[in-house]
mmCIF file of C-alpha atoms in Angstrom:
data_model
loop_
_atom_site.group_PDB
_atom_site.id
_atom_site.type_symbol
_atom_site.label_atom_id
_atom_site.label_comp_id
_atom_site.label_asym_id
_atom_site.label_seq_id
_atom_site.Cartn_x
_atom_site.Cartn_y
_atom_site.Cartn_z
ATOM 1 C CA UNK A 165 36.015 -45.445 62.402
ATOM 2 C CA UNK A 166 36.985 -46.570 59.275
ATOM 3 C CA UNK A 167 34.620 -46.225 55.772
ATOM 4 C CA UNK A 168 35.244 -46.649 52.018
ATOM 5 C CA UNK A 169 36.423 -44.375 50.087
ATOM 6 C CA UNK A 170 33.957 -44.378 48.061
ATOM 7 C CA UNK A 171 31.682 -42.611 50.981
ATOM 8 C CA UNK A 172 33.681 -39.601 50.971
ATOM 9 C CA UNK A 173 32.276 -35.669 50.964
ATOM 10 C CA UNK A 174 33.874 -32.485 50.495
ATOM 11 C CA UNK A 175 35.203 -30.961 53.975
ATOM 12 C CA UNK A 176 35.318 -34.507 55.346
ATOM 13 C CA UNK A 177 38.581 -34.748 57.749
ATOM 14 C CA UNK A 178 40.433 -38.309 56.954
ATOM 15 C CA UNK A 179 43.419 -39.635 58.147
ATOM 16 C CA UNK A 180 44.725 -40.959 55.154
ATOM 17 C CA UNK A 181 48.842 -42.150 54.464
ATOM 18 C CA UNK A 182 49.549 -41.035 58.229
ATOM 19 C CA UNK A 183 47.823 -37.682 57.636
ATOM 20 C CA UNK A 184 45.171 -35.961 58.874
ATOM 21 C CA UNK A 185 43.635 -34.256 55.969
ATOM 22 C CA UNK A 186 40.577 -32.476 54.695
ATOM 23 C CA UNK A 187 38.772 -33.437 51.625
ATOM 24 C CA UNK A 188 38.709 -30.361 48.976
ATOM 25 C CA UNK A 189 37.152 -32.106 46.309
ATOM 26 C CA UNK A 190 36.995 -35.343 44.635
ATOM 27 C CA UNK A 191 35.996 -37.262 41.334
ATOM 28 C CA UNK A 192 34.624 -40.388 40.845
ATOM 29 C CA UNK A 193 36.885 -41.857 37.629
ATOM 30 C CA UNK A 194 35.484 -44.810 35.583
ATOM 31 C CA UNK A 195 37.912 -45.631 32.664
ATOM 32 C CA UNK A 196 36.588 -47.426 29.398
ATOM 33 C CA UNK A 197 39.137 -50.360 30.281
ATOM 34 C CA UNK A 198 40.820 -51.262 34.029
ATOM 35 C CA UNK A 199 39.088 -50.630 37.157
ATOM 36 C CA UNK A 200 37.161 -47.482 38.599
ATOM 37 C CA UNK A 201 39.395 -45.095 40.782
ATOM 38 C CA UNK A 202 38.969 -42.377 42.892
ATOM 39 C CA UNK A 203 40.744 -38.439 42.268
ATOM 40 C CA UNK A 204 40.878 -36.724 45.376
ATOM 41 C CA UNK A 205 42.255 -32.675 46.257
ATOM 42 C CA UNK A 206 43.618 -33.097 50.132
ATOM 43 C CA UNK A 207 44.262 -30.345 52.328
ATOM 44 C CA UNK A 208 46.887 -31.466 54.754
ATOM 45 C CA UNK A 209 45.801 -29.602 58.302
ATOM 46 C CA UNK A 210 49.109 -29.760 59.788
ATOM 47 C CA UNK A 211 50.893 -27.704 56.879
ATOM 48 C CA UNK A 212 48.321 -26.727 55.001
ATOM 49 C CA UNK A 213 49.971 -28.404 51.667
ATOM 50 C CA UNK A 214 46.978 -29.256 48.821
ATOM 51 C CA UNK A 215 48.252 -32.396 47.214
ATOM 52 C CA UNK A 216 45.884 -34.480 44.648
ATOM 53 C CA UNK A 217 46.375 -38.478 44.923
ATOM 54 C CA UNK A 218 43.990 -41.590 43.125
ATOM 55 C CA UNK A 219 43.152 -43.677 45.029
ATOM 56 C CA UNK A 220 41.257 -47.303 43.713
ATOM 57 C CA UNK A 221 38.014 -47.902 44.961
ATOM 58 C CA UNK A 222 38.576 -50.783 47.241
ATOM 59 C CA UNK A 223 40.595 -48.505 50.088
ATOM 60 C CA UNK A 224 39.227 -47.694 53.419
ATOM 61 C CA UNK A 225 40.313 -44.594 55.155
ATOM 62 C CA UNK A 226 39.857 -43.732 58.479
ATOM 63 C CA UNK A 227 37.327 -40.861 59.549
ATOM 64 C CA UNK A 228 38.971 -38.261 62.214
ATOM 65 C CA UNK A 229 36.936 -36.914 64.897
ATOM 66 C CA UNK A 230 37.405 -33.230 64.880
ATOM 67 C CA UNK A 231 36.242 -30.875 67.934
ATOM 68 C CA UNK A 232 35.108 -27.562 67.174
ATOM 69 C CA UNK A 233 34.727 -25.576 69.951
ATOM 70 C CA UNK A 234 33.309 -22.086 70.155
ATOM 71 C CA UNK A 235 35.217 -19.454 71.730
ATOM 72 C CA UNK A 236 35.996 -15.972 72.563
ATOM 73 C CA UNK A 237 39.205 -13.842 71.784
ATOM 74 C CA UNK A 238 39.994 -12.283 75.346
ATOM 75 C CA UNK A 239 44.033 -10.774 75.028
ATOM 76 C CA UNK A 240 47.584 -11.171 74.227
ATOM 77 C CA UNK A 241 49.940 -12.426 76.523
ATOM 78 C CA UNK A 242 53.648 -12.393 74.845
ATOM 79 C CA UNK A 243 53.393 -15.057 71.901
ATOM 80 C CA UNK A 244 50.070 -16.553 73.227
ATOM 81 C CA UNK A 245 46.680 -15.340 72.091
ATOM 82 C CA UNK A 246 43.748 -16.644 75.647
ATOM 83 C CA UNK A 247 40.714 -17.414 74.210
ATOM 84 C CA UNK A 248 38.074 -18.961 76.787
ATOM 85 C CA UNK A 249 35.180 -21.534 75.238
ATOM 86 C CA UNK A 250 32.116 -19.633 75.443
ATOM 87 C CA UNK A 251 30.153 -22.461 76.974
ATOM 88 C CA UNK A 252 32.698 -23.538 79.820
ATOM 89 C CA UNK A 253 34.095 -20.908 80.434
ATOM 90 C CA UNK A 254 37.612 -22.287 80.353
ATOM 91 C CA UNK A 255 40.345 -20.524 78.988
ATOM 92 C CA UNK A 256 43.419 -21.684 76.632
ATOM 93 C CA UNK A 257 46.515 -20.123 75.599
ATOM 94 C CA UNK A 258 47.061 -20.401 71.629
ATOM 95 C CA UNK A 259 50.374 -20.184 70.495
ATOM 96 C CA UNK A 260 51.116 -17.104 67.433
ATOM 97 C CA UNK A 261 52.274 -19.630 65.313
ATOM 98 C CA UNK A 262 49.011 -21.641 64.926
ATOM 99 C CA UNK A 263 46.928 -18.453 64.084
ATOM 100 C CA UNK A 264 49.743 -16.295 62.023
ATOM 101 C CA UNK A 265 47.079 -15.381 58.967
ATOM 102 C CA UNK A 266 44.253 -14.610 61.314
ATOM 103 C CA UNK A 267 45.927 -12.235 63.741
ATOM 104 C CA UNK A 268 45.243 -9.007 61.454
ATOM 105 C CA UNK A 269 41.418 -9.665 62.582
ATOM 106 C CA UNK A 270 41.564 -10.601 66.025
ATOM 107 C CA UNK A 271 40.033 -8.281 68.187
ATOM 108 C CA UNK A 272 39.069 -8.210 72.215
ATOM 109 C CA UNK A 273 35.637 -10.085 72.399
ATOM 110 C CA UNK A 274 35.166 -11.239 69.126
ATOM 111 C CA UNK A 275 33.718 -15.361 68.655
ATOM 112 C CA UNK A 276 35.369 -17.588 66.881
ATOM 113 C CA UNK A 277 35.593 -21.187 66.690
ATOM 114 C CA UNK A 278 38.965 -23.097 67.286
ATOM 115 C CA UNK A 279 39.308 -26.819 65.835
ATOM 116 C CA UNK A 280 41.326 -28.846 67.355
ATOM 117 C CA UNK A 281 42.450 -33.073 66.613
ATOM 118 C CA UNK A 282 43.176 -35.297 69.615
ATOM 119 C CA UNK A 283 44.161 -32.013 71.885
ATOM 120 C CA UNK A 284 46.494 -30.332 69.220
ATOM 121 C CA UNK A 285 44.849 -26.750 67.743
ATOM 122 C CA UNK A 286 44.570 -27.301 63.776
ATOM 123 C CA UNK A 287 43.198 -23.554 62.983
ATOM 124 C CA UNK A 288 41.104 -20.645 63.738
ATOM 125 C CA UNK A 289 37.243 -19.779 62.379
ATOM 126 C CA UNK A 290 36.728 -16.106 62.026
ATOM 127 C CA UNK A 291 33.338 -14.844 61.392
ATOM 128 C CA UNK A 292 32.988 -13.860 57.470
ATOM 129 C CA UNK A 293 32.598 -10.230 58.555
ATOM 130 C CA UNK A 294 33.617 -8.186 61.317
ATOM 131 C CA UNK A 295 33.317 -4.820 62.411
ATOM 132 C CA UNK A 296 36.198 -2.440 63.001
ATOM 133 C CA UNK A 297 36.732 0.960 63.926
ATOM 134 C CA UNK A 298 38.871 3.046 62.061
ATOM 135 C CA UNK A 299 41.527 4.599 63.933
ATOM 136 C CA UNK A 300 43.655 6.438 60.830
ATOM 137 C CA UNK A 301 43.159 7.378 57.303
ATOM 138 C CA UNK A 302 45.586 8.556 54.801
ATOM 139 C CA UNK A 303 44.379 11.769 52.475
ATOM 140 C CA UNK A 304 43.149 11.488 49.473
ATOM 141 C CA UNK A 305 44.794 12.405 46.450
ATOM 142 C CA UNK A 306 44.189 15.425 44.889
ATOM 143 C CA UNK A 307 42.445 14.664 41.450
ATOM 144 C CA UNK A 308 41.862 10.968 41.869
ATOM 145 C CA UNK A 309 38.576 10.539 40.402
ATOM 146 C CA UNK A 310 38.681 6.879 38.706
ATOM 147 C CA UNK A 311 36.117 4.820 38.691
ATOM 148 C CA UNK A 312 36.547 3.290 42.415
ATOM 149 C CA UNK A 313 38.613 5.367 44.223
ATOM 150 C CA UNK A 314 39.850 4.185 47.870
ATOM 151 C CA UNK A 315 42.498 5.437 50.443
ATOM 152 C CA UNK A 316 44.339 3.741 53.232
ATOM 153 C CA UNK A 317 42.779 3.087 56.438
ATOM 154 C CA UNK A 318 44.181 1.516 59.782
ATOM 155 C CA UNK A 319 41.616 -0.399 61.270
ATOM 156 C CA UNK A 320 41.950 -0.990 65.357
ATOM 157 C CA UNK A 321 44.151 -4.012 65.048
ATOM 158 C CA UNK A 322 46.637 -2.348 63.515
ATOM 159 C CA UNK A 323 46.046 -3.754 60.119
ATOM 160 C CA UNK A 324 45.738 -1.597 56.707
ATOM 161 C CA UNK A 325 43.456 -2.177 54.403
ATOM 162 C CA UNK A 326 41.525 -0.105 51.179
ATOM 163 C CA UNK A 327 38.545 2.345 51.873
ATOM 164 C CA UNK A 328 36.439 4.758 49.877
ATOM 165 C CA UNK A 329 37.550 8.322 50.484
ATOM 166 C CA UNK A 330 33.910 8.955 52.317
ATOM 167 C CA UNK A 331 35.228 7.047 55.012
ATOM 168 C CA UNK A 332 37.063 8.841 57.872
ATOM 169 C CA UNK A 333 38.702 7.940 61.187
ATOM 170 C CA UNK A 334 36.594 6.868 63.736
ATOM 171 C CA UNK A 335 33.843 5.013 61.630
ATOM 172 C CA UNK A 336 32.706 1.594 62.268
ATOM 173 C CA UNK A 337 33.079 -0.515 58.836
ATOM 174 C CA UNK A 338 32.620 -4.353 58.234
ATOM 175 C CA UNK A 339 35.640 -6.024 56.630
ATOM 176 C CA UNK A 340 35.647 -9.388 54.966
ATOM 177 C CA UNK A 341 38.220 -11.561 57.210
ATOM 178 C CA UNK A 342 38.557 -14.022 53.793
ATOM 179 C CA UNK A 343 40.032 -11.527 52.085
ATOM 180 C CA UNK A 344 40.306 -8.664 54.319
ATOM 181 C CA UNK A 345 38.627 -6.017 52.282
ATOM 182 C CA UNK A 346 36.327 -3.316 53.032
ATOM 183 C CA UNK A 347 32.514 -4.374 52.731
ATOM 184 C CA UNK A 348 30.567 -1.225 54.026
ATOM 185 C CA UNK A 349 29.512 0.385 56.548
ATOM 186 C CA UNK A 350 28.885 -0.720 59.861
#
């Protein structure tokens, strides 16, 4: 389906150039002299790349239909991560590759959502927060008293992030999977 440009949004998926790309944010540009154009950030969703283009105000661009579908994080099988849709029930095998930044998070059971183009997995949704069990904490230093103190904790995926020395091993916190920092207690 093809539309102007000038009936873009922000987090609209175009394929624009050959790409499929997500709009970050765009500006509508009306010079004193020439004709009006269009600024646009795109996020290209097969590398990820932000690149900013103009665009005049004449071009169409063609809309991409993207599926999200809502599934469930079941296990690890070598490189593969099975997730099966929560409302099928069917499962699917997602390479490592696709999902490298959100692998720290994943955890048996947890819903996400998976978006996929034309068949081919774009990304993985985590929730904004999660909650974890902490399985090891470092001691706290002797003396450290400043103004936020925190201490190393391994959650149950394995990954490390900051804590507050109240928190111990064996506590459920909720962790930010943006930024993967501590956000309180569970």
């Amino acid at each position: 389906m093809n539309i102007s440009i000038n009936d873009i949004k922000n987090g609209m998926t175009i394929i624009i150039d050959g790409k499929l790309c997500m709009i970050e944010d765009f500006q509508h540009v009306k010079p004193g002299k020439g004709s009006a154009f269009m600024r646009i950030k795109l996020r290209n969703l097969k590398t990820g790349a932000l690149v900013e283009n103009t665009y005049n105000t004449n071009v169409t661009v063609e809309k991409a239909r993207i599926d999200r579908l809502p599934m469930q994080f079941l296990y690890v099988d070598g490189n593969n991560y099975v997730f099966m849709n929560t409302e099928t029930y069917d499962q699917m095998e997602v390479s490592k590759d696709k999902i490298a930044d959100q692998i720290k998070f994943l955890k048996e059971g947890l819903d996400v959502t998976i978006t996929m183009y034309e068949g081919d997995i774009l990304g993985l949704t985590l929730p904004d927060k999660v909650e974890y069990e902490i399985t090891e904490t470092t001691d706290a230093a002797k003396g450290n008293s400043t103004n936020n103190p925190q201490k190393d904790a391994t959650i149950e995926t394995g990954y490390v992030i900051k804590v507050p020395l109240f928190i111990n091993a064996g506590e459920h916190i909720l962790v930010t999977t943006e930024d993967g920092k501590y956000a309180g207690r569970a």
